[in-house]
PDB file of C-alpha atoms in Angstrom:
ATOM      1  CA  MET P   1      52.021  84.011  72.529  1.00 72.00           C
ATOM      2  CA  THR P   2      53.039  82.235  69.415  1.00 92.00           C
ATOM      3  CA  PRO P   3      53.661  78.481  69.466  1.00 97.00           C
ATOM      4  CA  HIS P   4      56.669  76.388  68.403  1.00 97.00           C
ATOM      5  CA  VAL P   5      55.292  73.799  66.057  1.00 98.00           C
ATOM      6  CA  VAL P   6      57.085  70.416  66.243  1.00 98.00           C
ATOM      7  CA  SER P   7      55.851  68.045  63.592  1.00 98.00           C
ATOM      8  CA  VAL P   8      57.165  64.435  63.868  1.00 98.00           C
ATOM      9  CA  ILE P   9      56.987  62.529  60.667  1.00 98.00           C
ATOM     10  CA  GLY P  10      58.387  59.200  59.626  1.00 97.00           C
ATOM     11  CA  SER P  11      59.888  57.641  56.527  1.00 97.00           C
ATOM     12  CA  SER P  12      58.037  54.370  56.983  1.00 97.00           C
ATOM     13  CA  PRO P  13      55.811  52.466  59.372  1.00 97.00           C
ATOM     14  CA  GLY P  14      57.922  50.871  62.143  1.00 96.00           C
ATOM     15  CA  VAL P  15      60.401  53.808  62.784  1.00 97.00           C
ATOM     16  CA  GLY P  16      58.803  54.585  66.109  1.00 97.00           C
ATOM     17  CA  LYS P  17      57.354  57.973  64.973  1.00 97.00           C
ATOM     18  CA  SER P  18      54.325  57.956  67.329  1.00 97.00           C
ATOM     19  CA  THR P  19      56.340  56.790  70.311  1.00 97.00           C
ATOM     20  CA  LEU P  20      58.807  59.626  69.824  1.00 98.00           C
ATOM     21  CA  CYS P  21      56.045  62.128  69.282  1.00 98.00           C
ATOM     22  CA  ARG P  22      54.373  61.184  72.541  1.00 98.00           C
ATOM     23  CA  ALA P  23      57.641  61.318  74.477  1.00 98.00           C
ATOM     24  CA  VAL P  24      58.400  64.759  73.193  1.00 98.00           C
ATOM     25  CA  ALA P  25      54.959  66.074  74.047  1.00 98.00           C
ATOM     26  CA  GLU P  26      55.179  64.632  77.629  1.00 98.00           C
ATOM     27  CA  TRP P  27      58.609  65.970  78.091  1.00 98.00           C
ATOM     28  CA  LEU P  28      57.607  69.499  77.072  1.00 98.00           C
ATOM     29  CA  ALA P  29      54.481  69.382  79.232  1.00 98.00           C
ATOM     30  CA  ASP P  30      56.645  68.286  82.176  1.00 97.00           C
ATOM     31  CA  THR P  31      58.719  71.437  81.759  1.00 96.00           C
ATOM     32  CA  GLY P  32      55.646  73.506  82.481  1.00 97.00           C
ATOM     33  CA  ALA P  33      55.053  74.498  78.880  1.00 97.00           C
ATOM     34  CA  SER P  34      51.477  74.619  77.438  1.00 98.00           C
ATOM     35  CA  VAL P  35      51.417  71.840  74.909  1.00 98.00           C
ATOM     36  CA  ASP P  36      48.877  70.518  72.398  1.00 98.00           C
ATOM     37  CA  HIS P  37      49.682  66.956  71.345  1.00 98.00           C
ATOM     38  CA  PHE P  38      47.930  66.335  68.019  1.00 98.00           C
ATOM     39  CA  GLU P  39      47.835  62.618  67.570  1.00 97.00           C
ATOM     40  CA  GLU P  40      47.672  60.929  64.132  1.00 95.00           C
ATOM     41  CA  ALA P  41      43.976  59.932  64.428  1.00 94.00           C
ATOM     42  CA  ASP P  42      42.995  63.440  65.712  1.00 97.00           C
ATOM     43  CA  ILE P  43      42.794  64.744  62.066  1.00 95.00           C
ATOM     44  CA  LEU P  44      39.289  63.219  61.794  1.00 93.00           C
ATOM     45  CA  THR P  45      38.071  64.685  65.141  1.00 95.00           C
ATOM     46  CA  ARG P  46      39.714  68.113  65.649  1.00 96.00           C
ATOM     47  CA  GLY P  47      37.492  71.111  64.966  1.00 96.00           C
ATOM     48  CA  ALA P  48      40.069  72.903  62.811  1.00 98.00           C
ATOM     49  CA  PHE P  49      40.221  69.831  60.543  1.00 97.00           C
ATOM     50  CA  ARG P  50      36.496  69.236  60.246  1.00 97.00           C
ATOM     51  CA  PRO P  51      36.535  69.944  56.567  1.00 97.00           C
ATOM     52  CA  VAL P  52      38.992  66.999  56.090  1.00 96.00           C
ATOM     53  CA  ALA P  53      36.537  64.689  57.926  1.00 94.00           C
ATOM     54  CA  GLU P  54      33.695  66.065  55.814  1.00 94.00           C
ATOM     55  CA  GLU P  55      35.356  65.443  52.580  1.00 93.00           C
ATOM     56  CA  PHE P  56      36.038  61.791  53.600  1.00 88.00           C
ATOM     57  CA  ALA P  57      32.474  61.460  54.855  1.00 86.00           C
ATOM     58  CA  GLY P  58      31.225  62.714  51.505  1.00 78.00           C
ATOM     59  CA  GLY P  59      32.661  59.637  49.921  1.00 77.00           C
ATOM     60  CA  ASN P  60      35.889  61.115  48.648  1.00 79.00           C
ATOM     61  CA  ALA P  61      38.946  58.915  48.727  1.00 83.00           C
ATOM     62  CA  ALA P  62      41.208  61.918  48.881  1.00 91.00           C
ATOM     63  CA  VAL P  63      41.251  65.362  50.346  1.00 95.00           C
ATOM     64  CA  SER P  64      41.949  68.574  48.344  1.00 96.00           C
ATOM     65  CA  PRO P  65      45.472  70.041  49.065  1.00 97.00           C
ATOM     66  CA  SER P  66      43.771  73.428  49.573  1.00 97.00           C
ATOM     67  CA  THR P  67      41.591  71.929  52.278  1.00 97.00           C
ATOM     68  CA  LEU P  68      44.767  70.529  54.115  1.00 97.00           C
ATOM     69  CA  THR P  69      46.365  73.958  53.859  1.00 98.00           C
ATOM     70  CA  GLU P  70      43.372  75.937  55.081  1.00 98.00           C
ATOM     71  CA  CYS P  71      42.805  73.468  57.998  1.00 98.00           C
ATOM     72  CA  THR P  72      46.474  73.867  58.952  1.00 98.00           C
ATOM     73  CA  ARG P  73      46.067  77.583  58.913  1.00 98.00           C
ATOM     74  CA  ALA P  74      43.004  77.392  61.162  1.00 98.00           C
ATOM     75  CA  TYR P  75      44.788  74.978  63.440  1.00 98.00           C
ATOM     76  CA  VAL P  76      47.713  77.283  63.965  1.00 97.00           C
ATOM     77  CA  ALA P  77      45.358  80.223  64.515  1.00 97.00           C
ATOM     78  CA  GLU P  78      43.515  78.165  67.167  1.00 97.00           C
ATOM     79  CA  ALA P  79      46.835  77.338  68.971  1.00 97.00           C
ATOM     80  CA  VAL P  80      47.846  81.033  68.910  1.00 97.00           C
ATOM     81  CA  ALA P  81      44.485  82.063  70.375  1.00 96.00           C
ATOM     82  CA  GLN P  82      44.805  79.482  73.142  1.00 96.00           C
ATOM     83  CA  GLY P  83      48.263  80.711  74.065  1.00 97.00           C
ATOM     84  CA  LYS P  84      49.999  77.363  73.379  1.00 97.00           C
ATOM     85  CA  ASP P  85      53.793  77.309  73.789  1.00 97.00           C
ATOM     86  CA  TYR P  86      54.050  74.153  71.632  1.00 97.00           C
ATOM     87  CA  VAL P  87      52.052  72.125  69.264  1.00 98.00           C
ATOM     88  CA  VAL P  88      53.467  68.656  68.829  1.00 98.00           C
ATOM     89  CA  THR P  89      51.926  66.848  65.867  1.00 98.00           C
ATOM     90  CA  ASP P  90      52.130  63.146  64.729  1.00 98.00           C
ATOM     91  CA  ALA P  91      52.270  62.709  60.961  1.00 95.00           C
ATOM     92  CA  LEU P  92      50.626  66.010  60.209  1.00 95.00           C
ATOM     93  CA  VAL P  93      52.494  68.654  58.281  1.00 97.00           C
ATOM     94  CA  PRO P  94      53.612  68.408  55.542  1.00 97.00           C
ATOM     95  CA  PHE P  95      51.259  65.534  54.485  1.00 97.00           C
ATOM     96  CA  ILE P  96      53.565  64.173  51.899  1.00 97.00           C
ATOM     97  CA  PRO P  97      52.694  60.391  52.080  1.00 97.00           C
ATOM     98  CA  SER P  98      48.943  61.142  51.696  1.00 96.00           C
ATOM     99  CA  LEU P  99      49.497  63.670  48.791  1.00 97.00           C
ATOM    100  CA  VAL P 100      51.733  61.141  46.973  1.00 98.00           C
ATOM    101  CA  ALA P 101      49.197  58.337  47.489  1.00 97.00           C
ATOM    102  CA  TRP P 102      46.455  60.492  46.110  1.00 97.00           C
ATOM    103  CA  GLY P 103      48.404  60.828  42.919  1.00 97.00           C
ATOM    104  CA  HIS P 104      49.908  64.451  43.141  1.00 97.00           C
ATOM    105  CA  ASP P 105      53.204  64.956  41.338  1.00 97.00           C
ATOM    106  CA  GLU P 106      56.284  66.746  42.714  1.00 97.00           C
ATOM    107  CA  ARG P 107      55.366  70.050  41.102  1.00 97.00           C
ATOM    108  CA  THR P 108      52.065  70.086  42.888  1.00 97.00           C
ATOM    109  CA  LEU P 109      53.728  69.043  46.218  1.00 98.00           C
ATOM    110  CA  SER P 110      56.253  71.830  45.846  1.00 98.00           C
ATOM    111  CA  ARG P 111      53.386  74.350  45.417  1.00 98.00           C
ATOM    112  CA  VAL P 112      51.562  72.880  48.443  1.00 98.00           C
ATOM    113  CA  MET P 113      54.714  73.113  50.565  1.00 98.00           C
ATOM    114  CA  GLY P 114      54.935  76.863  49.761  1.00 98.00           C
ATOM    115  CA  GLU P 115      51.327  77.316  50.789  1.00 98.00           C
ATOM    116  CA  LEU P 116      51.963  75.332  54.090  1.00 98.00           C
ATOM    117  CA  VAL P 117      54.978  77.690  54.765  1.00 98.00           C
ATOM    118  CA  GLN P 118      52.589  80.586  54.577  1.00 97.00           C
ATOM    119  CA  ALA P 119      49.938  78.839  56.687  1.00 98.00           C
ATOM    120  CA  LEU P 120      52.506  78.204  59.430  1.00 98.00           C
ATOM    121  CA  GLU P 121      53.962  81.753  59.515  1.00 97.00           C
ATOM    122  CA  PRO P 122      52.185  82.690  62.664  1.00 96.00           C
ATOM    123  CA  ALA P 123      54.175  80.072  64.479  1.00 97.00           C
ATOM    124  CA  ALA P 124      57.312  81.193  66.401  1.00 94.00           C
ATOM    125  CA  GLN P 125      59.208  78.313  64.836  1.00 96.00           C
ATOM    126  CA  VAL P 126      58.569  75.153  62.812  1.00 98.00           C
ATOM    127  CA  THR P 127      60.605  72.066  63.471  1.00 98.00           C
ATOM    128  CA  ILE P 128      60.157  68.922  61.385  1.00 98.00           C
ATOM    129  CA  VAL P 129      61.487  65.836  63.265  1.00 98.00           C
ATOM    130  CA  TYR P 130      62.050  63.337  60.454  1.00 98.00           C
ATOM    131  CA  VAL P 131      62.431  59.830  61.875  1.00 98.00           C
ATOM    132  CA  HIS P 132      63.949  57.550  59.291  1.00 97.00           C
ATOM    133  CA  ASP P 133      65.476  54.078  58.835  1.00 97.00           C
ATOM    134  CA  ASP P 134      65.985  51.592  56.011  1.00 97.00           C
ATOM    135  CA  PRO P 135      62.405  50.833  54.785  1.00 97.00           C
ATOM    136  CA  GLU P 136      62.798  47.064  54.674  1.00 96.00           C
ATOM    137  CA  ARG P 137      64.076  46.946  58.212  1.00 96.00           C
ATOM    138  CA  ALA P 138      61.381  49.366  59.481  1.00 97.00           C
ATOM    139  CA  LEU P 139      58.682  47.352  57.731  1.00 97.00           C
ATOM    140  CA  ARG P 140      59.924  44.113  59.321  1.00 96.00           C
ATOM    141  CA  ARG P 141      59.609  45.862  62.666  1.00 95.00           C
ATOM    142  CA  ALA P 142      56.068  47.018  61.902  1.00 97.00           C
ATOM    143  CA  VAL P 143      55.088  43.509  60.854  1.00 97.00           C
ATOM    144  CA  GLN P 144      56.576  41.949  63.988  1.00 96.00           C
ATOM    145  CA  ARG P 145      54.572  44.505  66.105  1.00 95.00           C
ATOM    146  CA  GLU P 146      51.357  44.365  64.250  1.00 96.00           C
ATOM    147  CA  GLY P 147      51.225  40.936  62.610  1.00 97.00           C
ATOM    148  CA  ASP P 148      50.797  39.558  59.113  1.00 96.00           C
ATOM    149  CA  ALA P 149      47.230  40.862  58.803  1.00 98.00           C
ATOM    150  CA  TRP P 150      48.662  44.359  59.120  1.00 97.00           C
ATOM    151  CA  ALA P 151      51.105  43.744  56.319  1.00 97.00           C
ATOM    152  CA  ASP P 152      48.338  42.606  54.062  1.00 97.00           C
ATOM    153  CA  TRP P 153      46.335  45.702  54.912  1.00 97.00           C
ATOM    154  CA  TYR P 154      49.164  48.003  54.328  1.00 97.00           C
ATOM    155  CA  VAL P 155      50.024  46.526  50.898  1.00 98.00           C
ATOM    156  CA  ARG P 156      46.360  46.676  49.867  1.00 97.00           C
ATOM    157  CA  LYS P 157      46.087  50.277  51.016  1.00 96.00           C
ATOM    158  CA  LEU P 158      49.024  51.390  48.898  1.00 97.00           C
ATOM    159  CA  ALA P 159      48.046  49.267  45.934  1.00 97.00           C
ATOM    160  CA  GLY P 160      44.580  50.738  45.895  1.00 95.00           C
ATOM    161  CA  SER P 161      45.677  54.399  45.773  1.00 96.00           C
ATOM    162  CA  PRO P 162      46.448  56.261  42.484  1.00 96.00           C
ATOM    163  CA  GLY P 163      49.985  57.265  43.280  1.00 97.00           C
ATOM    164  CA  THR P 164      51.190  53.992  44.848  1.00 98.00           C
ATOM    165  CA  ARG P 165      49.511  51.344  42.514  1.00 97.00           C
ATOM    166  CA  ALA P 166      52.885  49.841  41.783  1.00 96.00           C
ATOM    167  CA  VAL P 167      53.101  48.373  45.246  1.00 98.00           C
ATOM    168  CA  HIS P 168      52.154  44.724  45.383  1.00 97.00           C
ATOM    169  CA  ASP P 169      54.156  43.381  48.308  1.00 97.00           C
ATOM    170  CA  LEU P 170      56.432  44.506  51.109  1.00 97.00           C
ATOM    171  CA  SER P 171      59.445  44.606  48.839  1.00 97.00           C
ATOM    172  CA  SER P 172      57.802  47.023  46.355  1.00 98.00           C
ATOM    173  CA  ALA P 173      56.468  48.990  49.345  1.00 98.00           C
ATOM    174  CA  ALA P 174      60.018  49.457  50.543  1.00 98.00           C
ATOM    175  CA  THR P 175      61.071  50.681  47.052  1.00 98.00           C
ATOM    176  CA  HIS P 176      58.230  53.156  47.040  1.00 98.00           C
ATOM    177  CA  LEU P 177      59.176  54.371  50.648  1.00 98.00           C
ATOM    178  CA  ARG P 178      62.785  54.957  49.451  1.00 98.00           C
ATOM    179  CA  PHE P 179      61.451  57.147  46.621  1.00 98.00           C
ATOM    180  CA  GLU P 180      59.113  58.941  49.007  1.00 98.00           C
ATOM    181  CA  ALA P 181      62.027  59.633  51.437  1.00 97.00           C
ATOM    182  CA  ASP P 182      64.127  61.224  48.650  1.00 98.00           C
ATOM    183  CA  LEU P 183      61.119  63.322  47.689  1.00 98.00           C
ATOM    184  CA  THR P 184      60.513  64.416  51.320  1.00 98.00           C
ATOM    185  CA  ARG P 185      64.050  65.566  51.703  1.00 97.00           C
ATOM    186  CA  ARG P 186      63.962  67.584  48.489  1.00 98.00           C
ATOM    187  CA  LEU P 187      60.660  69.235  49.443  1.00 98.00           C
ATOM    188  CA  LEU P 188      61.851  69.996  52.993  1.00 98.00           C
ATOM    189  CA  ASP P 189      64.923  71.618  51.590  1.00 97.00           C
ATOM    190  CA  GLN P 190      62.617  74.191  49.946  1.00 96.00           C
ATOM    191  CA  THR P 191      61.281  75.347  53.262  1.00 98.00           C
ATOM    192  CA  PRO P 192      62.636  77.727  55.956  1.00 97.00           C
ATOM    193  CA  TRP P 193      61.721  75.183  58.644  1.00 98.00           C
ATOM    194  CA  HIS P 194      64.265  73.625  60.896  1.00 97.00           C
ATOM    195  CA  VAL P 195      64.613  69.910  59.949  1.00 98.00           C
ATOM    196  CA  LEU P 196      65.880  67.456  62.520  1.00 98.00           C
ATOM    197  CA  ALA P 197      66.717  64.063  61.010  1.00 97.00           C
ATOM    198  CA  VAL P 198      66.585  61.306  63.526  1.00 98.00           C
ATOM    199  CA  ASP P 199      68.197  58.060  62.203  1.00 97.00           C
ATOM    200  CA  VAL P 200      66.754  55.166  64.244  1.00 97.00           C
ATOM    201  CA  GLY P 201      68.691  52.513  62.457  1.00 94.00           C
ATOM    202  CA  ALA P 202      71.294  52.486  65.195  1.00 88.00           C
ATOM    203  CA  ARG P 203      69.191  53.975  67.985  1.00 95.00           C
ATOM    204  CA  ASN P 204      66.544  52.545  70.224  1.00 95.00           C
ATOM    205  CA  ALA P 205      63.382  54.545  71.258  1.00 96.00           C
ATOM    206  CA  GLN P 206      65.230  55.993  74.418  1.00 97.00           C
ATOM    207  CA  GLU P 207      68.207  57.012  72.346  1.00 97.00           C
ATOM    208  CA  ALA P 208      66.110  58.605  69.655  1.00 98.00           C
ATOM    209  CA  PHE P 209      64.213  60.592  72.244  1.00 98.00           C
ATOM    210  CA  ALA P 210      67.408  61.784  74.000  1.00 98.00           C
ATOM    211  CA  TYR P 211      68.823  62.873  70.598  1.00 97.00           C
ATOM    212  CA  THR P 212      65.705  64.753  69.747  1.00 98.00           C
ATOM    213  CA  ARG P 213      65.401  66.356  73.147  1.00 97.00           C
ATOM    214  CA  HIS P 214      69.038  67.538  72.944  1.00 96.00           C
ATOM    215  CA  HIS P 215      68.509  69.271  69.710  1.00 95.00           C
ATOM    216  CA  LEU P 216      65.147  70.720  70.685  1.00 95.00           C
ATOM    217  CA  VAL P 217      66.818  72.258  73.720  1.00 92.00           C
ATOM    218  CA  LYS P 218      69.477  73.755  71.420  1.00 79.00           C
ATOM    219  CA  ASN P 219      66.728  75.245  69.164  1.00 74.00           C
ATOM    220  CA  PRO P 220      63.903  76.140  71.698  1.00 69.00           C
TER     221      PRO P 220
END
């Protein structure tokens, strides 16, 4: 049995990525499929990604791209061995926001994408669900949900990373996220993966899930 990998990623905080990922995982499990739901925080606790946790624990502020690739390869092999029908991941592959923040340029990211394509070859299919909205609008939603302290933390996090040091407030964060969205689309275009773009600017959470479910049914 080879699993269908469904990776839910977002263009910005506040787009509802995790909510959609959870809904997709629950729906697939309700159909009777064997599903592994890999939540965003799981990257520091899953066995296949132990090298990632170890690099952070060693004091590194970043993780080697080769570590991410090899951990992804190990995770897919684990899902195959367990006979999973689906793996549904939240903000995992293709790691673009982290790689950009760590200072890697587009040429390096393009190479990493090629390596990730190879790492995911055992999967029956790979679908990237790309949840997107205007960054300023999405960030406003995130602040409304999380509060001003979260906004300060988010700006400090970006400002403190090599690839996002130009960020100094929410407006410049939105500018960076627009750049990152364009980069993400270019990089995904280089892959053989099925990319499902979900525009949440005019959809609520229920509508975004219905749209995603409809397209996943068409491309099982």
